[in-house]
Short mmCIF file of C-alpha atoms in Angstrom, two decimals:
data_model
loop_
_atom_site.label_atom_id
_atom_site.label_comp_id
_atom_site.label_asym_id
_atom_site.label_seq_id
_atom_site.Cartn_x
_atom_site.Cartn_y
_atom_site.Cartn_z
CA MET O 195 -68.37 3.03 223.88
CA LYS O 196 -64.58 2.89 224.15
CA ASN O 197 -64.62 -0.90 223.83
CA LYS O 198 -66.84 -0.68 220.77
CA LEU O 199 -64.60 1.92 219.17
CA PHE O 200 -61.55 -0.19 219.97
CA SER O 201 -63.19 -3.21 218.32
CA VAL O 202 -63.97 -1.22 215.19
CA LEU O 203 -60.43 0.11 214.97
CA LEU O 204 -59.01 -3.36 215.57
CA GLY O 205 -61.21 -4.77 212.80
CA LEU O 206 -60.11 -2.07 210.37
CA THR O 207 -56.49 -2.72 211.28
CA MET O 208 -56.80 -6.45 210.59
CA LEU O 209 -58.55 -5.74 207.26
CA LEU O 210 -55.75 -3.46 206.18
CA VAL O 211 -53.18 -6.10 207.05
CA LEU O 212 -55.06 -8.70 205.02
CA LEU O 213 -55.12 -6.34 202.05
CA GLY O 214 -51.38 -5.85 202.29
CA SER O 215 -51.88 -2.20 203.22
CA VAL O 216 -50.30 -0.15 205.95
CA ALA O 217 -51.62 -0.49 209.48
CA TYR O 218 -49.36 2.20 210.84
CA VAL O 219 -46.15 4.02 210.07
CA GLU O 220 -44.13 4.95 213.11
CA ALA O 221 -42.79 8.41 213.77
CA GLU O 222 -39.44 9.21 212.17
CA ALA O 223 -37.75 9.17 215.57
CA ASP O 224 -38.77 5.53 215.98
CA ILE O 225 -37.12 4.43 212.71
CA PRO O 226 -33.68 2.94 213.46
CA VAL O 227 -31.95 4.48 210.46
CA ALA O 228 -29.72 7.56 210.28
CA ALA O 229 -28.16 9.41 207.36
CA LYS O 230 -24.43 8.82 206.99
CA PRO O 231 -22.17 11.87 206.79
CA LEU O 232 -20.87 12.76 203.35
CA PRO O 233 -17.60 10.95 202.51
CA ALA O 234 -14.56 13.15 203.08
CA GLU O 235 -13.26 12.44 199.56
CA LEU O 236 -16.33 14.17 198.08
CA ALA O 237 -16.58 17.02 200.58
CA ASP O 238 -15.98 19.67 197.91
CA VAL O 239 -18.48 18.37 195.37
CA ALA O 240 -21.22 16.39 197.16
CA GLU O 241 -24.35 17.69 198.88
CA PRO O 242 -27.06 15.94 200.88
CA TYR O 243 -29.84 14.70 198.62
CA VAL O 244 -32.76 16.96 197.78
CA ASP O 245 -35.20 16.70 194.90
CA PRO O 246 -33.05 17.58 191.84
CA SER O 247 -35.83 19.78 190.47
CA HIS O 248 -35.31 22.08 193.45
CA VAL O 249 -31.58 22.71 192.95
CA ASP O 250 -29.55 24.61 190.38
CA TRP O 251 -28.22 22.29 187.69
CA LYS O 252 -24.44 21.94 187.73
CA ASP O 253 -21.94 20.17 185.53
CA VAL O 254 -20.80 18.37 188.67
CA GLN O 255 -23.65 17.37 190.92
CA ILE O 256 -23.47 14.61 193.51
CA LEU O 257 -26.56 14.38 195.69
CA LEU O 258 -25.85 11.83 198.36
CA SER O 259 -27.82 10.66 201.39
CA LEU O 260 -26.98 7.08 202.31
CA PRO O 261 -28.38 5.29 205.37
CA GLU O 262 -26.82 3.53 208.30
CA ILE O 263 -28.96 0.80 209.85
CA GLN O 264 -28.92 1.25 213.60
CA ILE O 265 -29.83 -2.26 214.61
CA ASN O 266 -27.58 -4.49 216.67
CA SER O 267 -27.46 -7.64 214.53
CA ALA O 268 -25.15 -9.50 212.17
CA ASP O 269 -27.56 -8.87 209.26
CA ALA O 270 -27.57 -5.13 209.93
CA ASP O 271 -23.76 -5.15 209.99
CA ALA O 272 -23.68 -6.97 206.64
CA VAL O 273 -26.10 -4.47 205.08
CA ASN O 274 -24.12 -1.52 206.43
CA ASN O 275 -21.02 -3.03 204.81
CA GLU O 276 -22.85 -3.24 201.46
CA ILE O 277 -23.93 0.39 201.78
CA ALA O 278 -20.32 1.34 202.56
CA GLU O 279 -19.25 -0.51 199.38
CA LEU O 280 -21.74 1.54 197.35
CA GLU O 281 -20.43 4.75 198.88
CA GLN O 282 -16.83 3.76 198.14
CA TRP O 283 -17.77 2.85 194.56
CA ILE O 284 -19.24 6.34 194.04
CA VAL O 285 -16.05 7.92 195.43
CA GLU O 286 -13.80 5.83 193.19
CA ASP O 287 -16.02 6.27 190.12
CA TYR O 288 -15.92 10.05 190.54
CA GLN O 289 -12.16 10.07 191.03
CA MET O 290 -11.56 7.80 188.02
CA THR O 291 -13.89 9.83 185.79
CA TYR O 292 -12.15 13.07 186.78
CA ALA O 293 -8.69 11.58 186.24
CA THR O 294 -9.69 10.38 182.77
CA TRP O 295 -11.06 13.82 181.86
CA GLU O 296 -7.97 15.57 183.19
CA ALA O 297 -5.67 13.27 181.20
CA ASP O 298 -7.53 14.12 177.97
CA ARG O 299 -7.98 17.76 178.81
CA ALA O 300 -5.27 18.99 176.43
CA ASN O 301 -6.73 17.00 173.53
CA PHE O 302 -10.32 18.08 174.13
CA PRO O 303 -10.21 21.55 175.70
CA GLU O 304 -13.77 22.29 174.58
CA TYR O 305 -15.24 19.65 176.90
CA ASP O 306 -15.93 20.64 180.50
CA PHE O 307 -15.91 18.05 183.25
CA TYR O 308 -19.34 16.52 183.79
CA TYR O 309 -20.40 14.17 186.54
CA ASN O 310 -23.83 13.54 187.98
CA THR O 311 -24.74 10.89 190.54
CA ILE O 312 -27.66 10.58 192.91
CA ALA O 313 -28.13 8.17 195.82
CA TYR O 314 -30.73 8.53 198.56
CA TYR O 315 -32.89 6.38 200.77
CA THR O 316 -36.36 6.07 202.22
CA ALA O 317 -37.11 4.15 205.40
CA ARG O 318 -40.40 3.22 207.00
CA VAL O 319 -41.64 0.88 209.68
CA VAL O 320 -44.81 -1.16 209.18
CA GLN O 321 -45.92 -3.91 211.56
CA ASP O 322 -42.46 -4.18 213.17
CA ILE O 323 -40.87 -4.42 209.73
CA LEU O 324 -38.23 -1.89 208.75
CA SER O 325 -38.14 -1.39 204.98
CA VAL O 326 -35.17 0.55 203.59
CA GLU O 327 -34.87 1.40 199.92
CA ILE O 328 -31.80 3.04 198.41
CA LYS O 329 -32.25 4.59 194.97
CA PHE O 330 -29.01 4.95 193.07
CA MET O 331 -28.47 6.61 189.69
CA GLY O 332 -24.93 6.66 188.36
CA ASN O 333 -23.20 8.99 185.93
CA LEU O 334 -24.77 7.24 182.92
CA GLY O 335 -28.19 8.62 183.75
CA GLN O 336 -31.51 6.82 184.12
CA GLU O 337 -30.30 3.66 182.41
CA SER O 338 -28.00 3.13 185.40
CA GLU O 339 -30.78 3.55 187.98
CA GLU O 340 -30.93 0.75 190.53
CA SER O 341 -32.58 0.08 193.89
CA LEU O 342 -31.10 -1.65 196.89
CA ILE O 343 -33.83 -2.90 199.23
CA TYR O 344 -33.54 -4.31 202.74
CA ASN O 345 -36.40 -5.48 204.95
CA PHE O 346 -35.69 -6.17 208.64
CA ASP O 347 -37.71 -7.92 211.31
CA LEU O 348 -37.33 -5.45 214.19
CA THR O 349 -38.16 -8.07 216.80
CA SER O 350 -35.09 -10.14 215.88
CA GLY O 351 -32.93 -7.74 213.85
CA SER O 352 -32.80 -10.28 211.04
CA LEU O 353 -33.26 -9.61 207.34
CA LEU O 354 -36.50 -10.87 205.83
CA SER O 355 -36.35 -12.57 202.45
CA ASP O 356 -38.98 -11.53 199.92
CA GLU O 357 -40.86 -14.76 200.56
CA ALA O 358 -40.72 -14.24 204.34
CA LEU O 359 -41.91 -10.64 203.94
CA VAL O 360 -44.96 -11.70 201.91
CA ASN O 361 -45.81 -14.50 204.31
CA ARG O 362 -45.37 -12.21 207.31
CA LEU O 363 -47.74 -9.57 205.91
CA THR O 364 -50.36 -12.00 204.64
CA GLY O 365 -50.21 -14.54 207.43
CA GLN O 366 -49.97 -17.28 204.81
CA ASN O 367 -47.32 -19.60 203.43
CA LEU O 368 -47.27 -18.50 199.78
CA ASN O 369 -45.08 -19.60 196.88
CA PHE O 370 -43.02 -16.49 196.15
CA ASP O 371 -41.65 -17.80 192.86
CA LEU O 372 -45.17 -18.10 191.44
CA LEU O 373 -46.17 -14.71 192.81
CA TRP O 374 -43.11 -13.03 191.34
CA GLU O 375 -43.64 -14.55 187.90
CA GLU O 376 -47.34 -13.66 187.80
CA ASN O 377 -46.81 -10.10 188.98
CA VAL O 378 -43.94 -9.31 186.63
CA VAL O 379 -45.68 -10.87 183.63
CA ARG O 380 -48.84 -8.89 184.41
CA GLU O 381 -47.02 -5.58 184.62
CA ALA O 382 -44.67 -6.25 181.69
CA LYS O 383 -47.64 -7.16 179.46
CA THR O 384 -49.53 -4.05 180.49
CA MET O 385 -46.60 -1.76 179.73
CA ALA O 386 -45.76 -3.58 176.49
CA SER O 387 -49.36 -3.34 175.28
CA ILE O 388 -49.28 0.42 175.82
CA VAL O 389 -46.08 0.68 173.77
CA GLU O 390 -47.55 -1.48 170.99
CA ALA O 391 -50.69 0.67 170.82
CA TRP O 392 -48.52 3.77 170.60
CA ALA O 393 -46.33 2.21 167.91
CA GLN O 394 -49.36 1.18 165.84
CA ALA O 395 -50.83 4.67 166.07
CA TYR O 396 -47.51 6.23 165.06
CA ALA O 397 -47.06 3.81 162.17
CA THR O 398 -50.37 4.91 160.61
CA GLN O 399 -49.23 8.52 160.42
CA GLU O 400 -47.81 9.64 157.11
CA ASP O 401 -44.25 10.92 157.05
CA PRO O 402 -44.10 13.89 154.66
CA TYR O 403 -40.32 13.52 154.37
CA ALA O 404 -40.28 9.82 153.46
CA ASP O 405 -40.04 8.57 149.88
CA THR O 406 -42.73 6.05 150.66
CA ASN O 407 -45.12 5.70 153.55
CA GLN O 408 -45.12 1.92 153.43
CA GLN O 409 -44.10 0.60 156.83
CA LYS O 410 -43.64 -2.86 158.23
CA PRO O 411 -46.80 -3.74 160.20
CA ILE O 412 -46.57 -3.69 163.99
CA ILE O 413 -47.22 -7.33 164.87
CA GLY O 414 -46.23 -9.17 168.02
CA TYR O 415 -44.58 -6.08 169.50
CA ALA O 416 -46.17 -6.52 172.93
CA ASP O 417 -45.05 -10.17 173.00
CA GLN O 418 -41.50 -9.16 172.12
CA LEU O 419 -41.26 -6.49 174.81
CA THR O 420 -42.85 -8.75 177.43
CA ALA O 421 -40.48 -11.61 176.62
CA GLN O 422 -37.47 -9.30 176.64
CA SER O 423 -38.50 -7.90 180.03
CA LEU O 424 -38.69 -11.43 181.45
CA ALA O 425 -35.35 -12.45 179.94
CA MET O 426 -33.62 -9.30 181.16
CA SER O 427 -35.13 -9.67 184.63
CA ARG O 428 -33.70 -13.19 184.71
CA ALA O 429 -30.27 -12.12 183.47
CA ILE O 430 -29.62 -9.16 185.76
CA ARG O 431 -31.55 -10.02 188.91
CA GLY O 432 -29.30 -9.61 191.92
CA LYS O 433 -26.56 -7.89 189.92
CA PHE O 434 -25.60 -4.29 190.59
CA SER O 435 -23.25 -2.03 188.71
CA PHE O 436 -21.14 -1.18 191.74
CA ASN O 437 -20.55 -4.80 192.70
CA GLU O 438 -21.25 -7.17 189.82
CA GLU O 439 -19.19 -10.04 191.22
CA LYS O 440 -20.90 -10.27 194.61
CA GLU O 441 -24.44 -11.49 195.17
CA LEU O 442 -25.92 -8.86 197.47
CA THR O 443 -28.59 -9.37 200.11
CA SER O 444 -30.90 -6.87 198.39
CA SER O 445 -34.57 -7.78 197.93
CA VAL O 446 -37.00 -7.06 195.07
CA LEU O 447 -39.96 -6.12 197.30
CA SER O 448 -40.32 -3.05 199.49
CA LEU O 449 -43.09 -1.31 201.39
CA ALA O 450 -44.69 1.70 199.71
CA SER O 451 -45.61 4.92 201.51
CA ASN O 452 -49.08 3.52 202.23
CA GLY O 453 -47.61 0.26 203.51
CA SER O 454 -48.62 -1.86 200.51
CA LEU O 455 -46.09 -4.05 198.74
CA LYS O 456 -44.33 -2.84 195.61
CA MET O 457 -41.95 -4.73 193.35
CA HIS O 458 -38.85 -3.58 191.52
CA TYR O 459 -38.15 -5.16 188.13
CA VAL O 460 -36.75 -4.28 184.71
CA GLN O 461 -38.87 -3.36 181.68
CA ALA O 462 -37.53 -3.70 178.15
CA THR O 463 -37.48 -0.57 176.03
CA PRO O 464 -38.65 -0.40 172.40
CA ALA O 465 -36.42 -1.17 169.42
CA GLY O 466 -33.91 -3.15 171.45
CA GLY O 467 -32.80 -0.03 173.32
CA GLY O 468 -32.12 -1.85 176.60
CA TYR O 469 -34.11 -1.71 179.81
CA TYR O 470 -34.96 0.48 182.75
CA TYR O 471 -35.71 -0.25 186.39
CA THR O 472 -39.28 0.41 187.38
CA GLU O 473 -41.72 -0.11 190.22
CA ALA O 474 -45.24 -1.49 190.31
CA PRO O 475 -47.74 -2.77 192.87
CA PHE O 476 -47.15 -6.34 194.01
CA TYR O 477 -50.30 -8.35 194.62
CA PRO O 478 -49.91 -11.43 196.84
CA TYR O 479 -53.42 -12.79 196.35
CA ALA O 480 -55.63 -14.57 193.82
CA TYR O 481 -52.81 -16.43 192.11
CA PRO O 482 -52.53 -20.17 191.43
CA THR O 483 -50.63 -22.56 193.65
CA GLU O 484 -48.83 -23.99 190.60
CA ARG O 485 -47.64 -22.65 187.26
CA GLU O 486 -50.63 -21.77 185.12
CA LEU O 487 -51.21 -23.72 181.92
CA ASN O 488 -51.41 -21.99 178.58
CA PRO O 489 -55.19 -22.07 177.89
CA ILE O 490 -54.58 -22.91 174.20
CA TYR O 491 -52.42 -25.86 175.22
CA ALA O 492 -55.01 -27.03 177.76
CA GLU O 493 -57.88 -26.86 175.25
CA ILE O 494 -55.99 -28.77 172.56
CA MET O 495 -54.88 -31.45 175.01
CA GLU O 496 -58.47 -31.83 176.18
CA GLU O 497 -59.57 -32.28 172.58
CA LEU O 498 -56.92 -34.99 172.17
CA GLY O 499 -58.18 -36.71 175.33
CA LEU O 500 -54.92 -36.10 177.21
CA ASP O 501 -54.36 -34.78 180.72
CA ALA O 502 -52.81 -31.33 180.23
CA LYS O 503 -51.36 -31.02 183.75
CA ALA O 504 -49.84 -34.51 183.83
CA SER O 505 -48.67 -34.31 180.23
CA PRO O 506 -44.92 -34.82 179.64
CA TYR O 507 -45.06 -32.46 176.65
CA ASN O 508 -43.58 -28.99 177.13
CA GLY O 509 -45.11 -27.78 173.90
CA LEU O 510 -47.16 -28.53 170.79
CA LEU O 511 -46.12 -28.09 167.16
CA ALA O 512 -47.90 -28.22 163.81
CA PHE O 513 -46.36 -27.90 160.35
CA VAL O 514 -48.55 -25.53 158.31
CA GLY O 515 -46.65 -25.18 155.04
CA ALA O 516 -43.58 -24.16 153.10
CA ASP O 517 -42.34 -20.76 152.02
CA THR O 518 -41.21 -20.26 148.43
CA GLY O 519 -40.73 -16.50 148.49
CA GLU O 520 -43.91 -16.10 146.45
CA ALA O 521 -47.08 -14.41 147.75
CA ALA O 522 -49.21 -17.29 146.48
CA ALA O 523 -47.36 -19.69 148.80
CA LEU O 524 -48.49 -17.76 151.87
CA GLU O 525 -52.21 -18.15 151.21
CA PRO O 526 -52.47 -21.85 152.19
CA VAL O 527 -50.19 -21.24 155.18
CA LEU O 528 -52.17 -18.27 156.46
CA SER O 529 -55.46 -20.06 155.75
CA ARG O 530 -54.40 -22.82 158.14
CA VAL O 531 -53.27 -20.19 160.64
CA SER O 532 -56.63 -18.44 160.30
CA ALA O 533 -58.52 -21.66 160.97
CA PHE O 534 -56.33 -22.36 164.00
CA SER O 535 -56.87 -18.84 165.36
CA ALA O 536 -60.63 -19.07 164.87
CA ARG O 537 -60.80 -22.40 166.70
CA TRP O 538 -58.33 -21.94 169.54
CA ASN O 539 -57.01 -18.37 169.76
CA GLY O 540 -60.07 -16.11 169.78
CA TYR O 541 -59.50 -15.05 166.15
CA ASN O 542 -56.19 -13.45 167.13
CA SER O 543 -53.24 -14.07 164.81
CA PRO O 544 -50.15 -15.61 166.44
CA SER O 545 -47.02 -13.54 166.84
CA PRO O 546 -44.46 -14.31 164.11
CA VAL O 547 -41.03 -15.56 165.18
CA LEU O 548 -39.01 -15.59 161.98
CA SER O 549 -35.48 -16.69 161.20
CA ILE O 550 -33.59 -13.80 159.64
CA THR O 551 -29.97 -12.80 159.23
CA ILE O 552 -28.34 -9.40 159.39
CA GLY O 553 -24.73 -8.32 159.12
CA GLU O 554 -22.04 -7.08 156.79
CA GLU O 555 -22.95 -9.74 154.23
CA THR O 556 -26.48 -8.30 154.01
CA ASN O 557 -25.36 -4.67 154.17
CA TRP O 558 -26.99 -4.62 157.62
CA GLN O 559 -30.40 -5.25 156.12
CA GLU O 560 -32.63 -7.96 157.59
CA VAL O 561 -32.96 -10.89 155.18
CA SER O 562 -35.31 -13.84 155.62
CA THR O 563 -33.72 -17.27 156.05
CA PHE O 564 -36.82 -19.39 156.61
CA SER O 565 -38.49 -21.91 154.31
CA GLU O 566 -41.05 -23.63 156.55
CA PHE O 567 -43.80 -22.49 158.89
CA TYR O 568 -44.90 -24.06 162.17
CA LEU O 569 -47.46 -23.19 164.81
CA VAL O 570 -45.90 -23.66 168.25
CA VAL O 571 -47.72 -23.63 171.61
CA PRO O 572 -45.81 -23.72 174.92
CA LYS O 573 -47.31 -25.61 177.85
CA TYR O 574 -47.27 -22.76 180.36
CA GLN O 575 -48.98 -19.40 180.10
CA ASN O 576 -45.98 -17.40 181.30
CA ASP O 577 -43.45 -19.11 179.04
CA PHE O 578 -42.36 -17.39 175.87
CA ILE O 579 -41.02 -18.78 172.61
CA GLU O 580 -37.69 -17.40 171.52
CA MET O 581 -35.41 -18.21 168.60
CA THR O 582 -31.64 -18.26 168.55
CA GLU O 583 -29.46 -18.12 165.45
CA VAL O 584 -27.12 -21.11 165.37
CA GLU O 585 -23.94 -22.24 163.69
CA LEU O 586 -21.83 -25.41 163.46
CA THR O 587 -18.55 -25.65 165.31
CA ASP O 588 -15.51 -27.28 163.72
CA ASP O 589 -16.39 -30.55 165.45
CA GLY O 590 -19.96 -30.48 164.14
CA GLN O 591 -21.71 -29.22 167.28
CA LEU O 592 -24.73 -26.96 166.92
CA VAL O 593 -24.30 -23.87 169.12
CA ALA O 594 -25.83 -20.43 169.50
CA LYS O 595 -24.10 -18.00 167.15
CA ASN O 596 -23.68 -15.43 169.90
CA GLU O 597 -22.95 -17.94 172.65
CA GLY O 598 -21.17 -16.34 175.59
CA THR O 599 -22.00 -12.78 174.54
CA ILE O 600 -24.57 -10.37 175.92
CA TYR O 601 -26.79 -11.12 172.92
CA GLU O 602 -26.88 -14.82 173.72
CA THR O 603 -27.36 -14.09 177.43
CA PHE O 604 -30.54 -12.17 176.78
CA ILE O 605 -32.38 -13.03 173.58
CA ASP O 606 -31.98 -12.58 169.85
CA PHE O 607 -33.96 -9.40 169.29
CA TRP O 608 -34.10 -9.71 165.53
CA SER O 609 -35.99 -12.98 165.44
CA GLY O 610 -38.91 -11.91 167.61
CA GLN O 611 -40.63 -13.66 170.47
CA ALA O 612 -44.11 -14.97 171.12
CA MET O 613 -46.33 -15.82 174.07
CA GLY O 614 -49.40 -18.06 173.93
CA VAL O 615 -48.82 -19.28 170.38
CA GLY O 616 -46.20 -18.38 167.79
CA LEU O 617 -45.96 -18.69 164.02
CA ILE O 618 -42.41 -19.93 163.55
CA GLY O 619 -40.50 -19.47 160.31
CA ILE O 620 -37.23 -21.44 160.02
CA SER O 621 -35.37 -23.64 157.57
CA THR O 622 -34.53 -27.28 158.26
CA GLU O 623 -33.32 -28.21 154.76
CA THR O 624 -29.71 -28.84 155.80
CA MET O 625 -29.28 -27.51 159.31
CA PRO O 626 -31.77 -25.28 161.16
CA THR O 627 -31.35 -21.55 160.60
CA GLY O 628 -32.64 -21.09 164.12
CA VAL O 629 -33.42 -23.14 167.21
CA LEU O 630 -36.30 -22.62 169.60
CA HIS O 631 -36.53 -22.29 173.38
CA PHE O 632 -39.44 -22.29 175.80
CA SER O 633 -38.11 -19.76 178.31
CA ASN O 634 -39.45 -17.86 181.29
CA ILE O 635 -38.40 -15.39 183.97
CA TYR O 636 -36.38 -18.05 185.79
CA GLU O 637 -34.63 -20.04 183.10
CA ARG O 638 -33.86 -20.28 179.42
CA GLY O 639 -35.17 -23.56 178.09
CA GLU O 640 -33.15 -26.13 176.21
CA MET O 641 -32.74 -25.53 172.48
CA TRP O 642 -34.74 -27.68 170.10
CA TYR O 643 -36.02 -27.66 166.53
CA PRO O 644 -38.22 -29.72 164.22
CA SER O 645 -36.84 -31.65 161.26
CA PHE O 646 -38.18 -33.86 158.53
CA SER O 647 -37.33 -37.54 158.23
CA GLY O 648 -36.39 -37.10 154.58
CA LYS O 649 -38.25 -40.28 153.69
CA ASP O 650 -41.98 -40.03 154.25
CA GLY O 651 -42.33 -36.35 155.14
CA SER O 652 -42.98 -37.06 158.81
CA LEU O 653 -41.62 -34.76 161.49
CA ILE O 654 -38.85 -35.62 163.91
CA LEU O 655 -39.32 -33.87 167.24
CA PRO O 656 -37.87 -34.07 170.74
CA GLU O 657 -39.74 -36.40 173.08
CA ASP O 658 -41.27 -33.49 175.00
CA ILE O 659 -42.82 -31.82 171.89
CA LEU O 660 -46.11 -33.23 170.59
CA ASP O 661 -46.85 -33.14 166.85
CA ILE O 662 -50.42 -31.88 166.30
CA THR O 663 -50.13 -31.35 162.55
CA ASP O 664 -52.98 -33.77 161.81
CA LEU O 665 -55.30 -32.03 164.30
CA VAL O 666 -54.55 -28.59 162.83
CA GLU O 667 -54.98 -29.90 159.27
CA ASN O 668 -58.31 -31.58 160.08
CA ASN O 669 -59.49 -28.35 161.69
CA PHE O 670 -58.54 -26.44 158.53
CA GLN O 671 -60.32 -28.92 156.27
CA SER O 672 -63.52 -28.54 158.30
CA PHE O 673 -63.73 -24.79 157.55
CA ASP O 674 -65.58 -23.24 154.66
CA ARG O 675 -62.77 -21.65 152.64
CA GLU O 676 -64.73 -18.44 152.05
CA SER O 677 -65.17 -17.93 155.79
CA LEU O 678 -61.43 -17.90 156.48
CA TYR O 679 -59.90 -14.48 157.00
CA ILE O 680 -56.38 -14.03 155.67
CA ASP O 681 -54.41 -11.61 157.84
CA GLU O 682 -52.92 -9.32 155.20
CA ASP O 683 -50.78 -7.50 157.76
CA LEU O 684 -49.26 -10.82 158.80
CA ALA O 685 -48.61 -11.64 155.13
CA THR O 686 -46.89 -8.27 154.67
CA TYR O 687 -44.83 -8.81 157.83
CA ILE O 688 -43.64 -12.23 156.64
CA SER O 689 -42.74 -11.07 153.14
CA TRP O 690 -41.11 -7.81 154.26
CA ASN O 691 -37.60 -9.29 154.47
CA TRP O 692 -37.77 -11.66 151.53
CA PRO O 693 -34.62 -11.38 149.40
CA LYS O 694 -35.27 -8.91 146.62
CA GLY O 695 -34.74 -9.64 142.92
#
């Protein structure tokens, strides 16, 4: 009976391991981590961490419980040094903030000193893996929240990379880059879709205080937020506010309380408000062994008799018409878009990515700067299309207008982004008002743009972009005109920023 029970328990244990779940969590006494004493410099203001909802709110509140890894290894020493750097940063940040307040005290006597910082850790052992997560929130509030994560192999004392952690728990040799991309895209899309649904519901409500209840339609919002989350994850991964110059050994995966894997990534916030760190389950199974093709791209390439996987083309493009600033000009454009959507995109309209300008010269109002429309399809499912405003340098080079700034580092929010397929609005009459990129969570793609030959109306494209204008036009011509649905919301969205008068 004992042998049978042991076999059952062993089987359940192996099943839990295969599912990425916890097989056991050792007693606290067996976890080689101890809380560091509070730093002497903060002795008068800091307290050991407790749930902030259980303490009296104070103008100065530092809740601090940082760990010391009690493992005899070079990796543990390095991690303890990083934790000491975080602790020292908190000390110096508090002292600097207080000194600044004290210096201005005579000028602003009505302002009391305020400082709030929280840092605490969790530690658990699963399958001889020690997973330590430090949550840190600086004086700026939730937007400064970060997580430092360290996973140790207790048999050797060495740090485990994220890839090694996944392979250790699954018993497989998996491609972590693919897993990371798929998991983040999945979660970012889910969260972005929720925000878009909320925004659409809010937009339909009448505002009794507004002069007019006309509002710009909510189109492509989920695509924009998803793309921004990927771009921000790429830009700030491995960077921490307390040590921006040093690449830390911190991971992006940790073990949850039930032993399953969870990931830590950044999610874009609505209306270009920035980002926040968040957590979500990390699933190591049922993903491809190579980057997944965009299904629209794959279907079109199949129709053209080309091998989608072996194809040298990073994207497809079709010219679908010009913009004259008149409503009548949009009908043939959107008719072609409708026929495309019916044939290849499940009757869903593409997300618009439109060239606009905004600044002092426009009184900070968005103004359209596009004159031509293109349908653009990236090769890979997890790539997104983004547009960058460009300008000419004195020596005639085309560069991003915000090159070298935070706006160029992330993405141009005003132009929009698209995943799957995008309806691009730009001008190529003299120089492009915007350039395009196929970007993803790992890299920002090279800039490119279509142009006309100026002689026979044919398109000039980079070698890795395939012109499918004829295919899209033939598809449009095959449709009964009365059966084509014109997306009026898309028409309103496009015309919203047309110059007035």
